[in-house]
PDB file of C-alpha atoms in Angstrom:
ATOM      1  CA  MET A 300      91.300 -83.503 -22.607  1.00 92.00           C
ATOM      2  CA  ILE A 301      93.673 -81.836 -19.833  1.00 96.00           C
ATOM      3  CA  THR A 302      92.802 -82.031 -15.716  1.00 98.00           C
ATOM      4  CA  ILE A 303      94.169 -80.673 -12.662  1.00 98.00           C
ATOM      5  CA  THR A 304      94.295 -82.555  -9.620  1.00 98.00           C
ATOM      6  CA  LEU A 305      95.570 -82.406  -6.109  1.00 98.00           C
ATOM      7  CA  GLU A 306      97.717 -85.200  -5.904  1.00 98.00           C
ATOM      8  CA  HIS A 307     100.935 -85.882  -4.355  1.00 97.00           C
ATOM      9  CA  PRO A 308     104.732 -85.304  -6.453  1.00 98.00           C
ATOM     10  CA  VAL A 309     106.145 -87.907  -5.302  1.00 97.00           C
ATOM     11  CA  GLN A 310     105.049 -90.413  -8.337  1.00 96.00           C
ATOM     12  CA  GLU A 311     107.091 -92.256 -10.931  1.00 96.00           C
ATOM     13  CA  ASP A 312     105.226 -90.704 -13.678  1.00 96.00           C
ATOM     14  CA  LEU A 313     106.308 -87.221 -12.300  1.00 97.00           C
ATOM     15  CA  ALA A 314     110.069 -88.068 -12.934  1.00 96.00           C
ATOM     16  CA  LEU A 315     110.232 -86.176 -15.962  1.00 94.00           C
ATOM     17  CA  LEU A 316     108.571 -83.581 -14.585  1.00 95.00           C
ATOM     18  CA  HIS A 317     110.455 -82.476 -11.848  1.00 94.00           C
ATOM     19  CA  ALA A 318     113.321 -83.454 -13.731  1.00 93.00           C
ATOM     20  CA  ARG A 319     112.740 -80.651 -16.134  1.00 93.00           C
ATOM     21  CA  HIS A 320     111.297 -78.243 -13.822  1.00 92.00           C
ATOM     22  CA  HIS A 321     115.001 -79.181 -11.926  1.00 89.00           C
ATOM     23  CA  ALA A 322     117.309 -78.355 -15.358  1.00 89.00           C
ATOM     24  CA  ALA A 323     114.934 -75.920 -16.415  1.00 84.00           C
ATOM     25  CA  MET A 324     115.826 -74.181 -13.168  1.00 80.00           C
ATOM     26  CA  HIS A 325     118.965 -74.618 -12.500  1.00 81.00           C
ATOM     27  CA  ALA A 326     119.675 -73.786 -16.308  1.00 87.00           C
ATOM     28  CA  ASP A 327     121.573 -70.095 -16.104  1.00 84.00           C
ATOM     29  CA  THR A 328     120.867 -69.519 -12.068  1.00 85.00           C
ATOM     30  CA  PRO A 329     123.401 -70.179  -9.486  1.00 84.00           C
ATOM     31  CA  PRO A 330     123.127 -72.164  -7.329  1.00 81.00           C
ATOM     32  CA  GLU A 331     122.382 -69.757  -4.006  1.00 85.00           C
ATOM     33  CA  SER A 332     119.912 -68.520  -5.898  1.00 85.00           C
ATOM     34  CA  ILE A 333     117.697 -71.063  -6.876  1.00 86.00           C
ATOM     35  CA  HIS A 334     114.604 -71.749  -4.446  1.00 86.00           C
ATOM     36  CA  MET A 335     113.101 -74.880  -6.181  1.00 86.00           C
ATOM     37  CA  LEU A 336     111.865 -77.517  -3.739  1.00 91.00           C
ATOM     38  CA  PRO A 337     112.777 -81.238  -4.441  1.00 92.00           C
ATOM     39  CA  PRO A 338     109.991 -83.668  -5.249  1.00 95.00           C
ATOM     40  CA  ASP A 339     109.644 -85.351  -1.104  1.00 95.00           C
ATOM     41  CA  ALA A 340     109.287 -81.996   0.197  1.00 96.00           C
ATOM     42  CA  LEU A 341     106.509 -80.969  -1.928  1.00 97.00           C
ATOM     43  CA  ALA A 342     104.809 -83.252   0.222  1.00 97.00           C
ATOM     44  CA  ALA A 343     105.021 -81.203   3.279  1.00 97.00           C
ATOM     45  CA  PRO A 344     102.122 -80.415   6.166  1.00 96.00           C
ATOM     46  CA  GLY A 345     101.117 -76.600   4.277  1.00 97.00           C
ATOM     47  CA  ILE A 346     101.576 -77.364   0.772  1.00 98.00           C
ATOM     48  CA  THR A 347      99.053 -77.920  -2.321  1.00 98.00           C
ATOM     49  CA  PHE A 348     100.021 -80.153  -4.690  1.00 98.00           C
ATOM     50  CA  PHE A 349      97.915 -80.507  -8.284  1.00 98.00           C
ATOM     51  CA  VAL A 350      98.467 -82.567 -11.805  1.00 98.00           C
ATOM     52  CA  MET A 351      97.680 -81.724 -15.178  1.00 98.00           C
ATOM     53  CA  ARG A 352      97.209 -83.902 -17.751  1.00 98.00           C
ATOM     54  CA  GLU A 353      96.694 -84.449 -20.706  1.00 97.00           C
ATOM     55  CA  GLU A 354      94.677 -88.058 -21.307  1.00 95.00           C
ATOM     56  CA  GLY A 355      96.323 -89.348 -18.267  1.00 95.00           C
ATOM     57  CA  ARG A 356      99.486 -87.860 -19.275  1.00 96.00           C
ATOM     58  CA  ALA A 357     101.081 -85.591 -16.592  1.00 97.00           C
ATOM     59  CA  VAL A 358     102.164 -82.326 -18.788  1.00 98.00           C
ATOM     60  CA  GLY A 359     102.055 -79.739 -15.729  1.00 97.00           C
ATOM     61  CA  MET A 360     101.790 -79.234 -11.424  1.00 97.00           C
ATOM     62  CA  GLY A 361     101.993 -76.410  -9.471  1.00 97.00           C
ATOM     63  CA  ALA A 362     101.578 -75.795  -5.813  1.00 98.00           C
ATOM     64  CA  PHE A 363     100.669 -73.220  -3.039  1.00 98.00           C
ATOM     65  CA  LYS A 364     103.256 -73.300   0.554  1.00 98.00           C
ATOM     66  CA  ARG A 365     101.087 -71.270   3.323  1.00 98.00           C
ATOM     67  CA  ILE A 366     103.117 -68.605   4.419  1.00 97.00           C
ATOM     68  CA  ASP A 367     100.109 -67.828   7.509  1.00 97.00           C
ATOM     69  CA  PRO A 368      96.504 -67.872   7.128  1.00 97.00           C
ATOM     70  CA  GLY A 369      96.244 -65.306   4.776  1.00 98.00           C
ATOM     71  CA  HIS A 370      98.879 -65.527   2.185  1.00 98.00           C
ATOM     72  CA  ALA A 371     100.716 -68.173   0.263  1.00 98.00           C
ATOM     73  CA  GLU A 372     103.409 -68.767  -2.224  1.00 98.00           C
ATOM     74  CA  ILE A 373     103.813 -70.118  -5.671  1.00 98.00           C
ATOM     75  CA  LYS A 374     105.742 -72.831  -5.823  1.00 96.00           C
ATOM     76  CA  SER A 375     107.421 -75.592  -8.544  1.00 93.00           C
ATOM     77  CA  MET A 376     104.801 -74.023 -11.568  1.00 94.00           C
ATOM     78  CA  HIS A 377     105.555 -76.081 -14.495  1.00 93.00           C
ATOM     79  CA  VAL A 378     104.495 -77.235 -17.961  1.00 96.00           C
ATOM     80  CA  LEU A 379     106.798 -79.465 -20.386  1.00 95.00           C
ATOM     81  CA  MET A 380     108.598 -77.481 -22.292  1.00 89.00           C
ATOM     82  CA  GLU A 381     107.287 -78.916 -25.618  1.00 93.00           C
ATOM     83  CA  LEU A 382     103.680 -78.357 -25.448  1.00 93.00           C
ATOM     84  CA  ARG A 383     104.496 -74.597 -24.346  1.00 89.00           C
ATOM     85  CA  GLY A 384     102.195 -71.641 -26.290  1.00 90.00           C
ATOM     86  CA  ARG A 385      98.716 -73.706 -25.600  1.00 95.00           C
ATOM     87  CA  GLY A 386      97.686 -71.832 -22.606  1.00 95.00           C
ATOM     88  CA  LEU A 387      98.569 -74.937 -20.482  1.00 97.00           C
ATOM     89  CA  ALA A 388     100.783 -72.872 -18.072  1.00 96.00           C
ATOM     90  CA  ARG A 389      97.791 -70.149 -17.856  1.00 97.00           C
ATOM     91  CA  MET A 390      95.087 -72.640 -16.973  1.00 97.00           C
ATOM     92  CA  MET A 391      96.961 -73.432 -13.775  1.00 98.00           C
ATOM     93  CA  LEU A 392      97.978 -70.552 -12.767  1.00 98.00           C
ATOM     94  CA  ALA A 393      94.141 -69.531 -12.694  1.00 98.00           C
ATOM     95  CA  HIS A 394      93.755 -73.384 -10.790  1.00 98.00           C
ATOM     96  CA  LEU A 395      96.404 -72.415  -8.038  1.00 98.00           C
ATOM     97  CA  ILE A 396      94.731 -68.921  -7.177  1.00 98.00           C
ATOM     98  CA  THR A 397      91.623 -70.362  -7.430  1.00 98.00           C
ATOM     99  CA  GLU A 398      91.811 -73.297  -5.207  1.00 98.00           C
ATOM    100  CA  ALA A 399      94.468 -70.661  -2.887  1.00 98.00           C
ATOM    101  CA  GLN A 400      91.245 -68.603  -2.904  1.00 97.00           C
ATOM    102  CA  ALA A 401      88.999 -71.337  -1.936  1.00 98.00           C
ATOM    103  CA  ALA A 402      91.679 -72.196   0.975  1.00 98.00           C
ATOM    104  CA  GLY A 403      90.785 -68.770   2.637  1.00 98.00           C
ATOM    105  CA  TYR A 404      94.135 -67.001   1.163  1.00 98.00           C
ATOM    106  CA  SER A 405      93.747 -63.659   0.152  1.00 98.00           C
ATOM    107  CA  ARG A 406      97.589 -63.328  -1.441  1.00 98.00           C
ATOM    108  CA  LEU A 407      99.723 -65.030  -3.474  1.00 98.00           C
ATOM    109  CA  SER A 408     103.124 -64.487  -3.626  1.00 98.00           C
ATOM    110  CA  LEU A 409     106.389 -65.948  -5.605  1.00 98.00           C
ATOM    111  CA  GLU A 410     109.907 -65.791  -6.535  1.00 96.00           C
ATOM    112  CA  THR A 411     110.748 -66.295 -10.325  1.00 94.00           C
ATOM    113  CA  GLY A 412     114.381 -65.772 -11.866  1.00 93.00           C
ATOM    114  CA  ALA A 413     115.161 -61.973 -13.292  1.00 93.00           C
ATOM    115  CA  GLN A 414     117.626 -63.831 -16.339  1.00 91.00           C
ATOM    116  CA  PRO A 415     116.024 -63.913 -20.121  1.00 92.00           C
ATOM    117  CA  SER A 416     115.094 -67.549 -18.967  1.00 90.00           C
ATOM    118  CA  PHE A 417     112.249 -66.409 -16.865  1.00 92.00           C
ATOM    119  CA  GLU A 418     110.919 -64.090 -19.224  1.00 94.00           C
ATOM    120  CA  ALA A 419     108.209 -65.372 -20.337  1.00 93.00           C
ATOM    121  CA  ALA A 420     106.956 -66.803 -16.517  1.00 94.00           C
ATOM    122  CA  ARG A 421     107.230 -62.676 -16.182  1.00 97.00           C
ATOM    123  CA  ALA A 422     104.737 -61.493 -18.861  1.00 97.00           C
ATOM    124  CA  LEU A 423     102.320 -64.602 -17.495  1.00 97.00           C
ATOM    125  CA  TYR A 424     101.899 -63.499 -14.279  1.00 98.00           C
ATOM    126  CA  LEU A 425     102.556 -60.200 -14.931  1.00 98.00           C
ATOM    127  CA  THR A 426      99.129 -60.498 -17.330  1.00 97.00           C
ATOM    128  CA  ALA A 427      97.666 -62.178 -14.748  1.00 98.00           C
ATOM    129  CA  GLY A 428      97.408 -59.104 -12.494  1.00 98.00           C
ATOM    130  CA  PHE A 429     100.600 -59.707 -10.431  1.00 98.00           C
ATOM    131  CA  VAL A 430     102.846 -57.033  -9.285  1.00 98.00           C
ATOM    132  CA  GLU A 431     106.358 -56.993  -8.451  1.00 98.00           C
ATOM    133  CA  CYS A 432     107.227 -56.873  -4.572  1.00 98.00           C
ATOM    134  CA  GLY A 433     109.826 -56.956  -1.809  1.00 96.00           C
ATOM    135  CA  PRO A 434     110.762 -59.995  -0.504  1.00 97.00           C
ATOM    136  CA  PHE A 435     108.542 -62.192   1.260  1.00 97.00           C
ATOM    137  CA  GLU A 436     108.760 -64.722   3.972  1.00 93.00           C
ATOM    138  CA  GLY A 437     112.264 -66.598   4.631  1.00 90.00           C
ATOM    139  CA  TYR A 438     113.903 -65.038   1.221  1.00 95.00           C
ATOM    140  CA  GLY A 439     116.448 -61.751   1.716  1.00 93.00           C
ATOM    141  CA  PRO A 440     117.658 -58.803  -1.728  1.00 95.00           C
ATOM    142  CA  ASP A 441     118.879 -60.946  -4.268  1.00 94.00           C
ATOM    143  CA  PRO A 442     119.558 -59.406  -8.135  1.00 94.00           C
ATOM    144  CA  ASN A 443     118.835 -63.148  -9.642  1.00 94.00           C
ATOM    145  CA  SER A 444     114.721 -63.298  -8.130  1.00 95.00           C
ATOM    146  CA  VAL A 445     111.826 -61.241  -8.968  1.00 97.00           C
ATOM    147  CA  PHE A 446     109.203 -61.385  -6.357  1.00 98.00           C
ATOM    148  CA  MET A 447     105.677 -60.577  -7.327  1.00 98.00           C
ATOM    149  CA  THR A 448     102.733 -60.514  -5.788  1.00 98.00           C
ATOM    150  CA  LEU A 449      98.774 -61.049  -6.575  1.00 98.00           C
ATOM    151  CA  ALA A 450      95.799 -60.018  -3.813  1.00 98.00           C
ATOM    152  CA  VAL A 451      93.108 -63.238  -4.444  1.00 95.00           C
TER     153      VAL A 451
END
């Protein structure tokens, strides 16, 4: 059984998820183009963090960060590599969209990589209705980044 719940991002049983996310972001992205937040930063005010669990085991995570009263940014979306292909990322993305709507946001944006290793993520976001856009708050043009947005 899969559950997705609002949780604190700094927990011992989330260490593997955070480590895998960190490794994936650093695999083929120059350091100046990595925009992930460390676990303690995901606990900051204005960030809503969710954990996906299967039979109690943390298998995925995702968050959104308030930009302004109507706009939030998806952050730290990750599903363990060995569990991909089961629709878990799609499930987490749908949950983030629903929760952002419930929180009153009318727009969700995100930054993801432009490299081939991010192709599946970009396809997932496109399938969910996201469209490419320009850089938004806190970002500038970057050949290693793709910016996307969705009216929710």
